[in-house]
CSV table of C-alpha atoms and ligand atoms in Angstrom, one decimal:
chain,number,residue,atom,x,y,z
A,1177,MET,CA,0.0,0.0,0.0
A,1178,PHE,CA,1.2,3.5,-0.9
A,1179,VAL,CA,0.9,6.8,0.8
A,1180,ASP,CA,0.9,10.2,-1.0
A,1181,SER,CA,2.6,12.5,1.5
A,1182,HIS,CA,1.7,15.8,-0.3
A,1183,CYS,CA,-1.3,16.6,-2.4
A,1184,HIS,CA,-3.6,19.6,-2.9
A,1185,LEU,CA,-7.0,18.0,-2.8
A,1186,GLY,CA,-8.5,21.4,-1.9
A,1187,SER,CA,-7.5,22.8,-5.3
A,1188,PRO,CA,-10.3,23.7,-7.7
A,1189,GLU,CA,-9.2,21.0,-10.1
A,1190,LEU,CA,-9.7,18.2,-7.5
A,1191,ALA,CA,-12.0,19.3,-4.7
A,1192,GLY,CA,-15.2,18.4,-6.6
A,1193,ARG,CA,-13.9,15.0,-7.6
A,1194,ILE,CA,-13.1,13.3,-4.2
A,1195,PRO,CA,-15.3,10.2,-4.6
A,1196,GLU,CA,-13.8,9.5,-8.0
A,1197,ILE,CA,-10.3,10.2,-6.8
A,1198,ARG,CA,-10.7,7.8,-3.8
A,1199,GLN,CA,-12.0,5.1,-6.1
A,1200,ALA,CA,-8.9,5.5,-8.3
A,1201,MET,CA,-6.7,5.5,-5.1
A,1202,ARG,CA,-8.3,2.2,-4.0
A,1203,GLU,CA,-7.7,0.6,-7.4
A,1204,ALA,CA,-4.0,1.8,-7.3
A,1205,ARG,CA,-3.5,0.6,-3.7
A,1206,VAL,CA,-2.9,4.1,-2.4
A,1207,ASP,CA,-4.5,4.0,1.0
A,1208,ARG,CA,-3.4,7.3,2.6
A,1209,ALA,CA,-2.8,10.9,1.6
A,1210,LEU,CA,-1.8,14.2,3.4
A,1211,CYS,CA,-3.9,17.1,2.1
A,1212,ILE,CA,-1.8,20.2,2.2
A,1213,CYS,CA,-3.1,23.6,3.2
A,1214,THR,CA,-1.8,26.7,1.3
A,1215,THR,CA,-3.8,29.6,2.9
A,1216,LEU,CA,-5.7,30.1,6.1
A,1217,ASP,CA,-8.9,30.6,3.9
A,1218,GLU,CA,-8.3,27.1,2.4
A,1219,PHE,CA,-7.8,25.5,5.8
A,1220,ALA,CA,-11.5,24.8,6.5
A,1221,LEU,CA,-11.8,22.9,3.2
A,1222,VAL,CA,-8.7,20.7,3.6
A,1223,HIS,CA,-9.6,20.1,7.2
A,1224,ALA,CA,-13.1,18.9,6.3
A,1225,LEU,CA,-11.6,16.5,3.7
A,1226,ALA,CA,-9.4,15.0,6.4
A,1227,VAL,CA,-12.2,14.7,9.0
A,1228,GLU,CA,-14.7,13.3,6.6
A,1229,ASN,CA,-12.5,10.8,4.9
A,1230,ASP,CA,-10.5,8.0,6.5
A,1231,GLY,CA,-7.0,7.7,5.2
A,1232,PHE,CA,-6.8,11.5,4.8
A,1233,TRP,CA,-4.9,13.9,7.0
A,1234,CYS,CA,-4.2,17.6,6.6
A,1235,SER,CA,-1.7,20.4,7.4
A,1236,ALA,CA,-2.1,24.0,8.5
A,1237,GLY,CA,-0.1,26.8,7.0
A,1238,VAL,CA,0.4,29.5,4.4
A,1239,HIS,CA,2.4,28.8,1.2
A,1240,PRO,CA,5.3,31.2,0.5
A,1241,ASP,CA,3.8,32.0,-3.0
A,1242,GLU,CA,0.6,33.2,-1.4
A,1243,GLU,CA,1.8,36.8,-0.9
A,1244,ASP,CA,-1.5,38.6,-0.5
A,1245,SER,CA,-2.9,35.9,1.9
A,1246,ARG,CA,-3.9,36.5,5.5
A,1247,GLU,CA,-0.7,36.2,7.6
A,1248,PRO,CA,-0.6,33.3,10.2
A,1249,THR,CA,0.5,33.8,13.8
A,1250,VAL,CA,2.3,31.3,16.0
A,1251,ASP,CA,-0.7,31.0,18.3
A,1252,GLY,CA,-3.1,30.7,15.4
A,1253,LEU,CA,-1.2,27.9,13.8
A,1254,VAL,CA,-0.8,26.1,17.2
A,1255,GLU,CA,-4.5,26.3,17.7
A,1256,LEU,CA,-5.2,24.8,14.3
A,1257,SER,CA,-2.7,22.0,14.9
A,1258,ARG,CA,-4.8,20.8,17.9
A,1259,LEU,CA,-7.7,20.0,15.7
A,1260,GLU,CA,-8.5,16.5,14.7
A,1261,LYS,CA,-6.4,15.0,11.9
A,1262,VAL,CA,-4.1,18.0,11.6
A,1263,VAL,CA,-0.7,16.4,11.5
A,1264,ALA,CA,1.8,19.0,10.1
A,1265,ILE,CA,2.6,22.7,9.8
A,1266,GLY,CA,2.9,24.0,6.3
A,1267,GLU,CA,3.4,24.1,3.5
A,1268,THR,CA,5.9,26.8,4.3
A,1269,GLY,CA,9.4,27.7,3.3
A,1270,LEU,CA,10.9,30.1,0.8
A,1271,ASP,CA,10.4,30.6,-2.9
A,1272,TYR,CA,12.7,33.1,-4.7
A,1273,TYR,CA,11.8,31.7,-8.2
A,1274,ARG,CA,9.3,34.4,-9.0
A,1275,LEU,CA,10.8,37.6,-7.6
A,1276,ALA,CA,8.8,39.7,-10.1
A,1277,GLY,CA,11.5,42.3,-10.4
A,1278,ARG,CA,12.4,42.4,-6.8
A,1279,GLU,CA,15.6,41.4,-5.0
A,1280,VAL,CA,16.0,38.6,-2.5
A,1281,ALA,CA,16.5,41.3,0.1
A,1282,ASP,CA,12.9,42.4,-0.6
A,1283,MET,CA,11.5,39.0,0.5
A,1284,GLU,CA,11.8,39.6,4.2
A,1285,TRP,CA,8.0,39.1,4.5
A,1286,GLN,CA,8.5,35.5,3.3
A,1287,ARG,CA,11.3,34.8,5.7
A,1288,GLU,CA,9.3,36.2,8.6
A,1289,ARG,CA,6.4,34.0,7.6
A,1290,PHE,CA,8.6,31.0,7.5
A,1291,ARG,CA,10.0,31.8,11.0
A,1292,VAL,CA,6.4,32.0,12.3
A,1293,HIS,CA,5.7,28.5,10.9
A,1294,ILE,CA,9.0,27.0,12.4
A,1295,ARG,CA,8.1,28.5,15.8
A,1296,ALA,CA,4.6,27.1,15.6
A,1297,ALA,CA,5.9,23.7,14.7
A,1298,ARG,CA,8.3,23.6,17.6
A,1299,ALA,CA,5.5,24.9,20.0
A,1300,CYS,CA,3.0,22.2,19.0
A,1301,GLY,CA,5.4,19.4,18.3
A,1302,ARG,CA,4.2,18.9,14.7
A,1303,PRO,CA,6.6,18.3,11.7
A,1304,LEU,CA,7.1,21.0,9.1
A,1305,VAL,CA,6.2,20.6,5.4
A,1306,ILE,CA,8.8,22.7,3.6
A,1307,HIS,CA,8.7,24.1,0.1
A,1308,THR,CA,12.0,25.5,-1.1
A,1309,ARG,CA,12.7,26.9,-4.6
A,1310,SER,CA,15.7,28.9,-5.7
A,1311,ALA,CA,16.2,29.6,-1.9
A,1312,SER,CA,18.0,26.6,-0.4
A,1313,ALA,CA,20.7,28.5,1.4
A,1314,ASP,CA,18.2,30.8,3.2
A,1315,THR,CA,15.9,27.9,3.9
A,1316,LEU,CA,18.6,26.0,5.7
A,1317,ARG,CA,19.9,29.1,7.4
A,1318,LEU,CA,16.4,29.9,8.9
A,1319,LEU,CA,15.9,26.3,9.9
A,1320,ARG,CA,19.2,26.4,11.8
A,1321,GLU,CA,18.5,29.9,13.3
A,1322,GLU,CA,15.1,28.8,14.5
A,1323,GLN,CA,16.1,25.3,15.6
A,1324,GLY,CA,13.6,23.8,13.1
A,1325,GLY,CA,15.3,20.4,13.5
A,1326,ASP,CA,13.5,20.2,16.9
A,1327,ALA,CA,10.2,19.9,14.9
A,1328,GLY,CA,11.6,18.0,12.0
A,1329,GLY,CA,9.6,17.4,8.9
A,1330,VAL,CA,10.1,17.0,5.2
A,1331,PHE,CA,11.6,18.9,2.3
A,1332,HIS,CA,8.8,18.3,-0.2
A,1333,CYS,CA,9.0,17.9,-4.0
A,1334,PHE,CA,12.7,17.9,-3.7
A,1335,THR,CA,14.6,19.3,-6.7
A,1336,GLU,CA,17.8,20.5,-5.0
A,1337,THR,CA,21.4,19.2,-5.1
A,1338,ALA,CA,22.8,16.3,-3.1
A,1339,GLU,CA,24.6,18.9,-1.0
A,1340,VAL,CA,21.3,20.5,0.0
A,1341,ALA,CA,19.9,17.0,0.7
A,1342,ARG,CA,22.8,16.2,2.9
A,1343,ALA,CA,22.3,19.4,4.9
A,1344,ALA,CA,18.5,18.7,5.2
A,1345,LEU,CA,19.2,15.1,6.4
A,1346,ASP,CA,21.8,16.4,8.9
A,1347,LEU,CA,19.1,18.7,10.4
A,1348,GLY,CA,16.9,15.6,10.8
A,1349,PHE,CA,14.6,16.2,7.9
A,1350,HIS,CA,13.1,13.7,5.4
A,1351,ILE,CA,13.2,14.2,1.7
A,1352,SER,CA,10.1,13.7,-0.5
A,1353,PHE,CA,10.3,12.9,-4.2
A,1354,SER,CA,7.5,13.7,-6.7
A,1355,GLY,CA,6.8,12.9,-10.3
A,1356,ILE,CA,9.7,15.1,-11.3
A,1357,LEU,CA,11.8,12.0,-10.6
A,1358,THR,CA,10.3,10.4,-13.7
A,1359,PHE,CA,11.0,13.3,-16.0
A,1360,LYS,CA,13.5,12.8,-18.8
A,1361,ASN,CA,15.7,15.8,-17.8
A,1362,ALA,CA,15.9,14.9,-14.1
A,1363,ALA,CA,19.1,12.7,-14.2
A,1364,GLU,CA,20.7,14.8,-11.5
A,1365,LEU,CA,17.7,14.4,-9.2
A,1366,ARG,CA,17.8,10.7,-9.7
A,1367,ASP,CA,21.4,10.7,-8.4
A,1368,VAL,CA,20.2,12.6,-5.4
A,1369,ALA,CA,17.4,10.0,-4.8
A,1370,ALA,CA,20.0,7.2,-5.0
A,1371,PHE,CA,22.0,9.0,-2.3
A,1372,VAL,CA,19.1,9.7,0.2
A,1373,PRO,CA,18.8,6.8,2.7
A,1374,LEU,CA,15.5,4.9,2.2
A,1375,ASP,CA,14.5,5.4,5.8
A,1376,ARG,CA,14.4,9.2,5.1
A,1377,CYS,CA,12.5,9.0,1.8
A,1378,LEU,CA,8.9,9.9,1.2
A,1379,ILE,CA,6.9,9.9,-2.0
A,1380,GLU,CA,4.3,12.4,-3.2
A,1381,THR,CA,2.3,13.6,-6.2
A,1382,ASP,CA,1.9,17.3,-5.4
A,1383,SER,CA,-1.5,16.9,-7.2
A,1384,PRO,CA,-2.9,18.5,-9.2
A,1385,TYR,CA,0.5,19.4,-10.5
A,1386,LEU,CA,3.5,17.4,-11.7
A,1387,ALA,CA,1.9,14.3,-13.1
A,1388,PRO,CA,4.6,11.6,-13.5
A,1389,MET,CA,5.5,10.1,-16.8
A,1390,PRO,CA,3.7,8.9,-18.9
A,1391,LEU,CA,1.0,11.2,-17.7
A,1392,ARG,CA,3.1,14.4,-17.7
A,1393,GLY,CA,0.9,17.5,-18.4
A,1394,LYS,CA,-2.3,15.9,-17.2
A,1395,VAL,CA,-4.2,16.7,-14.0
A,1396,ASN,CA,-2.4,14.7,-11.3
A,1397,THR,CA,-4.1,12.8,-8.4
A,1398,PRO,CA,-2.8,10.7,-5.5
A,1399,ALA,CA,-3.7,7.5,-7.4
A,1400,ASN,CA,-0.5,8.2,-9.5
A,1401,VAL,CA,1.9,8.0,-6.6
A,1402,PRO,CA,2.8,4.4,-7.4
A,1403,LEU,CA,4.5,5.7,-10.6
A,1404,VAL,CA,6.9,7.8,-8.4
A,1405,ALA,CA,7.5,4.7,-6.2
A,1406,ALA,CA,8.3,2.6,-9.2
A,1407,LYS,CA,10.9,5.1,-10.4
A,1408,LEU,CA,12.4,5.3,-6.9
A,1409,ALA,CA,12.5,1.4,-6.8
A,1410,GLU,CA,14.3,1.4,-10.2
A,1411,ILE,CA,16.9,4.0,-8.9
A,1412,LYS,CA,17.5,2.1,-5.7
A,1413,ALA,CA,17.4,-1.3,-7.4
A,1414,LEU,CA,14.7,-2.5,-5.0
A,1415,ALA,CA,11.2,-4.0,-5.4
A,1416,VAL,CA,8.4,-1.5,-5.5
A,1417,GLU,CA,6.9,-3.3,-2.5
A,1418,GLU,CA,9.9,-2.4,-0.5
A,1419,ILE,CA,9.6,1.3,-1.5
A,1420,ALA,CA,5.9,1.2,-0.6
A,1421,ALA,CA,6.6,-0.3,2.8
A,1422,ALA,CA,9.5,2.0,3.7
A,1423,THR,CA,7.8,5.2,2.6
A,1424,SER,CA,4.6,4.2,4.4
A,1425,THR,CA,6.6,3.5,7.6
A,1426,ASN,CA,8.4,6.8,7.3
A,1427,PHE,CA,5.2,8.6,6.9
A,1428,GLU,CA,3.7,7.0,10.0
A,1429,ARG,CA,6.8,7.8,12.0
A,1430,LEU,CA,6.9,11.4,10.9
A,1431,PHE,CA,3.3,12.5,10.7
A,1432,LEU,CA,1.3,10.0,12.8
A,1433,ARG,CA,3.5,10.0,15.9
A,1434,ASN,CA,1.1,11.9,18.1
A,1435,VAL,CA,-2.2,11.1,16.6
A,1436,PRO,CA,-4.5,8.0,16.4
A,1437,ARG,CA,-3.4,5.9,13.4
A,1438,ASP,CA,-6.6,6.2,11.6
A,1439,SER,CA,-7.2,3.3,9.3
A,1440,ALA,CA,-6.7,3.5,5.6
A,1441,ILE,CA,-9.3,4.0,2.9
A,1442,SER,CA,-12.0,1.4,3.4
B,1202,LIG,ZN1,5.4,23.2,-2.7
B,1203,LIG,ZN1,2.4,21.7,-2.4
């Protein structure tokens, strides 16, 4: 059985298709998924998905790309983290990819928001779901300054170098691989995946984005996470069952450590 550690089932492309998506997940032997929150306004929707559906959990946080979104506070995030089936803080992090004519120095609002998430995760004892794009040095620096390793978590949809992976692992974080691993031009990332120890690997779809080959360009769903697992199995020269088992165990250890281990999709 597979677990999708990062998907956006609250997105407009997917939110209206949950029964159909869950049926596809059953058929693909994907029994669990973590629904990621990107704004405080979206939280109610992803939280309802988690509460209403066995095998689903959710996070609480504000994505670094959501610039005009309501700002979270440490206390506010801690309060959300206490609700049923909320198992992580995020997604949070830094994204300097679209600076829109600004300098990195102008992105202090993003760094401050990231610090708020790290402080909240430490306060509530929940792991962080981290998004980092074109900003790995600052992401690692802020995690060190704020002792983010105390909370732990995952660098999701990893596309950085082996050096960054090593630094994240040293801080105690997990590394999650998405459908990008299956893309033709991702040879360097496959080398990183070969390097990351299996007991720190997670798999994800980042649905509705990043559908793995041969579905690239289509709307992605958690039912496609076995394609990511199959590629990771090929890279590590292991059976796909071993990847499924290890990534599921890692998911439980990281995200379900403080909560009832709700059963899978039935
Ligand atoms: Zn992300
Ligand atoms: Zn995401």
